[in-house]
Amino acid sequence: MHLSIGLTTSISSRRMKWIYENADNLGLHGLWIGEDIGRPQEIFTSTALLLLNTKKVNVGIGVTSPLIRNITTIARASSTISEMAPNRFRLGLGVGGIQDLSSLGISIKKPVHSMERTVKILREIWINQGNPIKNDELKIHNYNMKYRSKQIPIFFGVRGPKLMTLAAAISDGVILSGPREFVENSIKLIKDKQKSLNISSEKFHFTLWVPTILIRKKEDIEIVKKTVAIVALDTPDNILEMSGINKREISLIRSEMKSHGIQKVAENINNQIINSLCISGDADEICDKFESYSSLGIQEVVFGPPYGKDARESMTQIAQTWSKKL
Amino acid sequence: MKFGVSFNCNDSISDSVKKSIELERLGLDYVWVSDLPSQRYAPAVCAAIAQVTSKIRIGLGLISPFLHKSQQIASSLTTLIESYGPRFDLCIGPGDRDELYKVGIDLKDHKNIVQSLLNSRKEISTLLQKRGIESRIWLGAQGPKLLRLVSSFDGVLLNYSSIEMVKWALKIIKEEDIDLPISIGIFSPSYVYKKINPKIQNMLHYASAVVALGTSKVVLKEFQLDQDLEPAIIEYRSKSLDESVLSLIPQDIIKKFSIFISQDEIPKYINELKNLGVEHVAFSYPQGFIGWNIAKTLKEKGKEVILFDIFPPRKYQDLSELTPEVKFKKGDLSSWPEVMEVVKNYNVNEIFHTGAMVSEACENNPLAAYMVNINGTFNVLEAANIFNVDKLTFISSIATCSLGQTETITNLSPQRPLSMYGVSKVCDELLGEYFGRKYGLDFRGVRFPSIIGPGRGLGGLSSYTTLMIQEPALNRSYEVFVSEDTVCPFLYYKDAIRCLIELHDAPSDLLKSRMYWIAGELLTATEISDIVKKTIPNAKIFFKPDPEKTKIVKSWAQKIDETEANKDWNWKRKFTPEQAITDFIQEIKSNPEIYN
């Protein structure tokens, strides 16, 4: 099992710099960067920075939505950054949040079809066998990328069962995020699907990325509660129910959020919700919790954000504790 | 004038990075990285370039807001500037219609392209301002509608190269009554060649054809190119750009959309652009010698200059007044390791070989004269040859004439000098021509008469021509060591410098000779004295002729035929004797602390 660090495009350039300057020395397996739509940093340019400034760690996008860019841009941006550091880049795709997409005037229609089409076209572009690519839906006419690219591992960051089974069939891995029960069910679903399709799951990669916070001070508990409140609001009911979280508690959280804001909601977050939706504790506890996912089939765990009050110290402590345990 | 090279990302990342390092080393101002739908992703390529460079400005663009959302463009710029500092510019424009169509973006669907671009510019600016990011935003433009938007941008890059078209664009821009400091630039497929490589020429034709075929109808009509280009446009609608389409495009159209020019001709073209008000030239794919020679030929001010001299700069040669690119390296011409080292370590591309012992010193120490003037020149030639120096311009002298030459000197006149200085210079000329024949070194030179100018050293028998002017200008008396009727042809230093540079820049194939005679003003010592006294009535100039020195000076040639220089590279003196002497005196009087 490997340890990686996660960040998003909301990160400050200063913190991103600290991460890429220390990633190799911390002995990390990888870095995953998720796209927060509309935030200051651009996902592909940031990924380029992470790759240019590290030598050993894998760097993955986890995830970007294929609906917010022209598919040929995703193809060539991925192949460009992959060229900078061959075999270290992984592309994560996810449909994207409804609210984020609607803010850009994009409605989600047929997400399974969109994801399937995206993967098919990306791979066709990367293979670049000289045959022009056409797709009427996306109005692509006789397109060819004018340089060669390697195939890039594609990860899915998805939640619904249909998308999960699609991931089993066509992706190289998944980034799972949710309560333990959801993770367990998803792994089972994928493995069963692969079995039915006669696909070997040996090379398929399971990554776990849930909010993680190293608790060192009292203020860290505040961060935990706020983070969990936000995650709870963003998690579909069926997934919350999987972990036994009471439906009433969730609707209470949502209504409190509307009327009183995050501070009030955080006060009502109980331990059960915290333990379901986030991994927190001291460094040993967090590493033990990570390790416990190994038995489910998780091969890589991602620490952060929000990390804790002192993000740098938290990342360093977790990485050191992890390497000692190994 | 700022110079840049534009990459369209068809090169591998590693090649783009290597080229950028070299362009920065050569002192170019910009690397532009175009974002085309079929090529590498420009913001990531910009990051790779920024990673290995520190000074050169990096232009993200041309990038199309029809392909990328304004927010994504602004975020790319934010990430780059926050990580690598404020050395990024942005250029937005509609982009290549055909390439965009292939990826599902039909510009015909956009009812108001101009307004959309303007909106994007505003959105990007607003986002950058909110984030405290500063960046210049350029507009990539061709047609009149876009040109009228220029006032909303920090600069415009025109996508054509013909002077006629640039003039037309500038006229439209000026009609908009813009009083903001807008930068005007051009970017165009370019091939600046020394010898034409047909493969690169063909690549250039393809690149120019893409631009020509994507040019708006209005522009084509304005220049009456529409009908000539129509067969190619029709053919291109149904297929990709190939030889058959290319063959339908007339060569003169190709030329309008590309810079296809020899290294020797490019300064003239750049001057024409400069005179029009163009301040920025970005050479786009394929660039020929990968841009290196462009840099060498064009970086007039940005050129790194190494002064190699045994003496440190004198007080009137204050290096701090020059650009930071001027460096001084102390060294001895007669020492092969020192000459070799300076040429090698500074990657010298071009040499002005002006160093020598002057005539009087040569007579006093012929061995030293041999070591410095002959052996030293051999060292310079040898280093130039070994380290592939492109061009070497040499100064010879009137002293190479045979003594007693009373007839007009031409290139056919015998050179049998008696002085050690003259002997050494004849030898140098022959050595230079030999290196040209044997190794292909581009050697060229002039035979100057006496040079007059402020700060000239006291050595040399012709020094009286300078000192008769300089000393009275400093309120000092001067004793002339030749008789009143002695004539020594002289050239004012400002003309001499221009002469050297013009010869250096002259196209090689125009030079029918390797050494050229340059004539001087023929004034007696009395005539010089009279002109000085017109400006400085109380000038104390006395004559105390030394018969020996007078005899030597009088034996030098006087009438010189410089017709060949006039014909081959258009050489012409600008200063009359009166203008030269007056200018000289003014220079001394304006800076007495330097020359005193």
Short mmCIF file of C-alpha atoms in Angstrom, two decimals, chain A residues 11-13 16 20 35 37-42 44-46 48-49 52-53 67-70 72-73 76-78 80-81 83-84 104 106 133 138-148, chain B residues 9-14 35-45 47-49 51 67-69 71-80 82-84 99 101-105 109 127 131:
data_model
loop_
_atom_site.label_atom_id
_atom_site.label_comp_id
_atom_site.label_asym_id
_atom_site.label_seq_id
_atom_site.Cartn_x
_atom_site.Cartn_y
_atom_site.Cartn_z
CA ILE A 11 -4.28 25.69 -3.14
CA SER A 12 -2.01 28.71 -2.83
CA SER A 13 1.05 28.71 -5.06
CA MET A 16 1.95 23.96 -3.87
CA TYR A 20 6.54 19.74 -4.90
CA GLU A 35 -9.86 20.50 -9.97
CA ILE A 37 -13.79 24.60 -10.90
CA GLY A 38 -13.26 28.34 -11.15
CA ARG A 39 -10.40 28.46 -8.67
CA PRO A 40 -7.15 30.39 -9.27
CA GLN A 41 -4.82 27.57 -10.31
CA GLU A 42 -5.30 25.82 -13.64
CA PHE A 44 -3.05 21.06 -16.28
CA THR A 45 -0.57 23.88 -15.76
CA SER A 46 -0.37 23.02 -12.06
CA ALA A 48 2.97 20.39 -15.23
CA LEU A 49 4.56 22.28 -12.35
CA LEU A 52 8.64 19.50 -13.59
CA ASN A 53 9.66 19.96 -9.97
CA LEU A 67 -17.49 18.37 -19.81
CA ILE A 68 -15.68 21.62 -19.11
CA ARG A 69 -13.02 21.44 -21.81
CA ASN A 70 -12.86 20.48 -25.42
CA THR A 72 -8.99 17.46 -27.78
CA THR A 73 -7.64 19.93 -25.23
CA ARG A 76 -3.17 17.12 -25.80
CA ALA A 77 -2.81 18.76 -22.37
CA SER A 78 -2.49 15.28 -20.88
CA THR A 80 2.01 17.28 -23.15
CA ILE A 81 2.47 16.90 -19.41
CA GLU A 83 5.85 13.95 -22.17
CA MET A 84 7.55 15.98 -19.42
CA LEU A 104 -20.75 27.19 -16.28
CA ILE A 106 -23.38 22.92 -18.54
CA ILE A 133 -10.92 11.17 -35.69
CA LEU A 138 -18.83 16.57 -30.42
CA LYS A 139 -18.61 17.87 -34.01
CA ILE A 140 -15.07 16.63 -34.39
CA HIS A 141 -14.10 16.53 -38.03
CA ASN A 142 -10.97 14.83 -39.34
CA TYR A 143 -8.94 15.62 -36.26
CA ASN A 144 -5.41 14.39 -35.72
CA MET A 145 -2.98 15.36 -33.03
CA LYS A 146 0.22 16.20 -34.87
CA TYR A 147 2.62 14.47 -32.51
CA ARG A 148 2.94 11.10 -30.90
CA CYS B 9 4.60 23.39 -30.11
CA ASN B 10 5.31 21.00 -32.92
CA ASP B 11 8.71 20.49 -31.32
CA SER B 12 9.11 18.05 -28.46
CA ILE B 13 9.11 19.63 -25.00
CA SER B 14 12.78 18.87 -24.66
CA ASP B 35 -1.72 27.06 -28.69
CA LEU B 36 -3.02 25.12 -31.67
CA PRO B 37 -5.70 22.44 -31.35
CA SER B 38 -3.47 19.84 -32.95
CA GLN B 39 -0.28 20.63 -31.06
CA ARG B 40 1.02 20.48 -27.53
CA TYR B 41 -0.81 22.38 -24.80
CA ALA B 42 0.79 25.80 -24.65
CA PRO B 43 0.41 26.67 -20.92
CA ALA B 44 2.25 23.46 -19.97
CA VAL B 45 4.98 24.17 -22.53
CA ALA B 47 5.83 26.11 -17.62
CA ALA B 48 8.58 23.86 -19.00
CA ILE B 49 10.29 26.88 -20.59
CA GLN B 51 11.48 26.19 -15.44
CA LEU B 67 -11.33 27.00 -27.45
CA HIS B 68 -10.50 27.84 -23.82
CA LYS B 69 -12.76 29.55 -21.32
CA GLN B 71 -11.41 31.62 -16.62
CA GLN B 72 -9.12 28.78 -17.74
CA ILE B 73 -6.81 31.17 -19.60
CA ALA B 74 -6.67 33.51 -16.60
CA SER B 75 -5.95 30.57 -14.28
CA SER B 76 -3.14 29.29 -16.49
CA LEU B 77 -1.56 32.71 -16.38
CA THR B 78 -2.08 32.90 -12.61
CA THR B 79 -0.37 29.56 -12.03
CA LEU B 80 2.55 30.53 -14.27
CA GLU B 82 2.66 32.96 -9.20
CA SER B 83 5.21 30.23 -9.72
CA TYR B 84 7.75 31.82 -12.05
CA GLU B 99 -8.12 23.90 -36.92
CA TYR B 101 -13.53 23.61 -36.98
CA LYS B 102 -11.83 20.23 -36.73
CA VAL B 103 -12.28 20.20 -32.95
CA GLY B 104 -15.93 21.22 -33.07
CA ILE B 105 -15.70 24.98 -32.91
CA ASP B 109 -21.62 30.01 -35.26
CA LEU B 127 -9.86 37.81 -12.92
CA ARG B 131 -5.77 37.96 -8.01
#
